[in-house]
């Protein structure tokens, strides 16, 4: 199934149905998430799991585009589940859910390879849009919240210093840290979108990270990007 609809950047284009796996130890939460997501014409819940231990098998069985994952579960939590997901490759995108914005578990999940996080009190339309943003991966969810988490818990060492980014790659990373998409970065730096994609790919490789979320976490943790006062 496909249709023409605005994408996450607001540009018209063909949209396909995104497959979502929902993981939460509370049955009522899973039901609520399924109802919200299945109401969207471009989203479909293809499976559920009640614990992180079930995630690898559920991913294999359902082949989701996005795993919507509770970060705190009683047996195998979302951090361990995220590591299991990204280790398999090619892996779906991971969107972790949390009750508290300053949850340290969220930062650990982002370090483990999650692509974004969502507060459980988010409105239905915010949930649906978060799934779309994570699936397309060109912008960062809640950059201010990621900044607060990363700067509150600086990592040991400085991956940015050894990466030897070019001046232009540094410019791109600083704009990524504000949540801008490739199209928006291209406009601000007067570059083509494909050129920006090339810079993003190069800096991810130099930093040894999987995606732009991990790159932004590293940028804030190392002090390469300074939080606004």
Short mmCIF file of C-alpha atoms in Angstrom, two decimals, residues 1-179:
data_model
loop_
_atom_site.label_atom_id
_atom_site.label_comp_id
_atom_site.label_asym_id
_atom_site.label_seq_id
_atom_site.Cartn_x
_atom_site.Cartn_y
_atom_site.Cartn_z
CA UNK A 1 0.00 0.00 0.00
CA UNK A 2 1.28 3.46 -0.86
CA UNK A 3 -0.07 6.93 -1.29
CA UNK A 4 1.07 10.48 -1.91
CA UNK A 5 1.51 12.41 1.32
CA UNK A 6 3.86 14.97 2.86
CA UNK A 7 6.96 13.35 4.29
CA UNK A 8 8.65 14.36 7.58
CA UNK A 9 10.16 17.43 5.94
CA UNK A 10 6.84 18.58 4.51
CA UNK A 11 7.69 17.71 0.90
CA UNK A 12 5.11 15.82 -1.15
CA UNK A 13 6.05 12.37 -2.32
CA UNK A 14 5.11 8.71 -2.28
CA UNK A 15 4.72 7.26 1.21
CA UNK A 16 4.75 3.58 2.06
CA UNK A 17 3.26 1.93 5.11
CA UNK A 18 5.79 1.74 7.95
CA UNK A 19 5.82 -1.52 9.89
CA UNK A 20 6.05 -1.12 13.68
CA UNK A 21 6.84 -3.65 16.43
CA UNK A 22 5.52 -2.55 19.86
CA UNK A 23 7.42 -3.73 22.97
CA UNK A 24 6.10 -3.00 26.48
CA UNK A 25 5.51 -5.15 29.55
CA UNK A 26 2.08 -3.55 30.18
CA UNK A 27 -0.68 -5.14 28.03
CA UNK A 28 -2.88 -2.02 28.22
CA UNK A 29 -0.02 0.15 26.99
CA UNK A 30 0.54 -2.15 24.02
CA UNK A 31 -3.16 -2.06 23.16
CA UNK A 32 -3.22 1.74 23.35
CA UNK A 33 -0.15 2.10 21.16
CA UNK A 34 -1.57 -0.30 18.60
CA UNK A 35 -4.87 1.61 18.42
CA UNK A 36 -3.08 4.95 17.94
CA UNK A 37 -0.64 3.72 15.30
CA UNK A 38 -3.07 1.57 13.34
CA UNK A 39 -5.34 4.61 12.99
CA UNK A 40 -2.68 6.23 10.80
CA UNK A 41 -2.88 5.30 7.10
CA UNK A 42 0.90 5.10 6.74
CA UNK A 43 1.61 3.10 9.94
CA UNK A 44 0.89 -0.53 10.81
CA UNK A 45 1.61 -2.48 13.99
CA UNK A 46 2.85 -5.85 12.78
CA UNK A 47 3.65 -7.42 16.16
CA UNK A 48 3.94 -7.04 19.91
CA UNK A 49 6.34 -8.24 22.59
CA UNK A 50 6.12 -8.06 26.40
CA UNK A 51 9.83 -8.15 27.26
CA UNK A 52 13.20 -7.42 25.73
CA UNK A 53 14.01 -11.12 25.65
CA UNK A 54 11.28 -11.58 23.03
CA UNK A 55 12.55 -8.82 20.77
CA UNK A 56 15.10 -10.66 18.57
CA UNK A 57 12.57 -13.36 17.67
CA UNK A 58 9.81 -10.82 17.10
CA UNK A 59 12.05 -8.73 14.84
CA UNK A 60 12.94 -11.83 12.84
CA UNK A 61 9.29 -12.85 12.52
CA UNK A 62 7.75 -9.46 11.67
CA UNK A 63 10.55 -7.54 9.88
CA UNK A 64 9.54 -4.12 11.24
CA UNK A 65 10.83 -0.78 10.04
CA UNK A 66 10.66 0.64 13.59
CA UNK A 67 10.74 -1.01 17.01
CA UNK A 68 8.83 1.05 19.59
CA UNK A 69 10.48 -0.08 22.79
CA UNK A 70 9.89 0.58 26.51
CA UNK A 71 13.26 1.44 28.03
CA UNK A 72 12.39 -0.04 31.45
CA UNK A 73 11.14 -3.64 31.59
CA UNK A 74 11.46 -6.12 34.49
CA UNK A 75 13.53 -8.87 32.84
CA UNK A 76 15.45 -7.74 29.76
CA UNK A 77 15.27 -3.95 29.51
CA UNK A 78 15.23 -1.70 26.48
CA UNK A 79 18.97 -1.07 26.60
CA UNK A 80 19.87 -4.75 26.28
CA UNK A 81 17.12 -5.21 23.70
CA UNK A 82 18.51 -2.33 21.64
CA UNK A 83 21.98 -3.88 21.67
CA UNK A 84 20.49 -7.18 20.50
CA UNK A 85 18.62 -5.44 17.68
CA UNK A 86 21.53 -3.43 16.30
CA UNK A 87 23.91 -6.40 16.55
CA UNK A 88 21.89 -8.44 14.06
CA UNK A 89 21.92 -6.15 11.02
CA UNK A 90 20.35 -5.04 8.87
CA UNK A 91 18.48 -3.72 11.88
CA UNK A 92 15.22 -1.80 12.13
CA UNK A 93 15.18 1.66 13.63
CA UNK A 94 14.67 1.82 17.40
CA UNK A 95 12.48 4.37 19.19
CA UNK A 96 12.59 4.00 22.98
CA UNK A 97 9.81 5.16 25.30
CA UNK A 98 10.25 6.52 28.80
CA UNK A 99 8.17 8.09 31.55
CA UNK A 100 10.78 10.67 32.55
CA UNK A 101 12.67 13.03 30.23
CA UNK A 102 15.83 12.89 32.36
CA UNK A 103 15.86 9.09 32.49
CA UNK A 104 19.51 7.93 32.47
CA UNK A 105 18.37 4.70 30.82
CA UNK A 106 17.48 6.72 27.72
CA UNK A 107 21.04 7.95 27.26
CA UNK A 108 22.32 4.39 27.66
CA UNK A 109 19.82 3.25 25.04
CA UNK A 110 20.96 6.00 22.65
CA UNK A 111 24.57 4.96 23.20
CA UNK A 112 23.53 1.36 22.52
CA UNK A 113 22.12 2.35 19.14
CA UNK A 114 18.57 3.66 19.64
CA UNK A 115 17.65 6.34 17.12
CA UNK A 116 15.41 8.47 19.32
CA UNK A 117 13.18 8.52 22.35
CA UNK A 118 9.63 9.46 23.21
CA UNK A 119 7.89 10.37 26.45
CA UNK A 120 4.97 8.11 27.30
CA UNK A 121 2.80 11.16 27.94
CA UNK A 122 3.23 12.28 24.32
CA UNK A 123 0.08 13.06 22.38
CA UNK A 124 -1.09 10.54 19.73
CA UNK A 125 -0.02 12.79 16.87
CA UNK A 126 3.44 13.21 18.45
CA UNK A 127 3.79 9.43 18.72
CA UNK A 128 2.90 8.91 15.08
CA UNK A 129 5.25 11.65 13.90
CA UNK A 130 8.08 10.32 16.08
CA UNK A 131 7.79 6.93 14.36
CA UNK A 132 7.98 8.63 10.97
CA UNK A 133 10.98 10.78 11.91
CA UNK A 134 12.91 7.80 13.28
CA UNK A 135 12.03 5.69 10.25
CA UNK A 136 13.35 8.29 7.80
CA UNK A 137 16.34 9.20 9.95
CA UNK A 138 17.22 12.62 8.52
CA UNK A 139 16.44 14.63 11.63
CA UNK A 140 16.86 14.23 15.37
CA UNK A 141 13.99 13.86 17.81
CA UNK A 142 13.96 16.35 20.70
CA UNK A 143 17.52 17.72 20.29
CA UNK A 144 17.21 19.81 23.47
CA UNK A 145 16.41 16.73 25.54
CA UNK A 146 19.32 14.80 24.00
CA UNK A 147 21.59 17.75 24.81
CA UNK A 148 20.50 17.80 28.45
CA UNK A 149 21.06 14.07 28.86
CA UNK A 150 24.45 14.01 27.12
CA UNK A 151 25.92 17.08 28.82
CA UNK A 152 24.77 15.86 32.25
CA UNK A 153 26.67 12.60 31.77
CA UNK A 154 29.85 13.32 29.78
CA UNK A 155 31.62 10.28 28.37
CA UNK A 156 35.24 9.41 29.01
CA UNK A 157 37.58 10.46 26.21
CA UNK A 158 36.94 12.65 23.20
CA UNK A 159 35.93 10.83 20.03
CA UNK A 160 35.71 14.14 18.17
CA UNK A 161 39.36 15.06 18.67
CA UNK A 162 40.67 11.85 17.11
CA UNK A 163 38.07 11.93 14.33
CA UNK A 164 39.71 14.93 12.62
CA UNK A 165 36.55 16.27 11.06
CA UNK A 166 36.93 18.84 8.32
CA UNK A 167 35.62 22.35 8.94
CA UNK A 168 32.58 21.65 6.78
CA UNK A 169 31.86 18.35 8.52
CA UNK A 170 31.99 20.21 11.82
CA UNK A 171 29.50 22.76 10.50
CA UNK A 172 27.15 19.95 9.46
CA UNK A 173 27.46 18.23 12.85
CA UNK A 174 26.63 21.44 14.73
CA UNK A 175 23.47 21.88 12.66
CA UNK A 176 22.57 18.20 13.09
CA UNK A 177 22.77 18.78 16.85
CA UNK A 178 19.94 21.32 16.58
CA UNK A 179 17.67 18.74 14.93
#
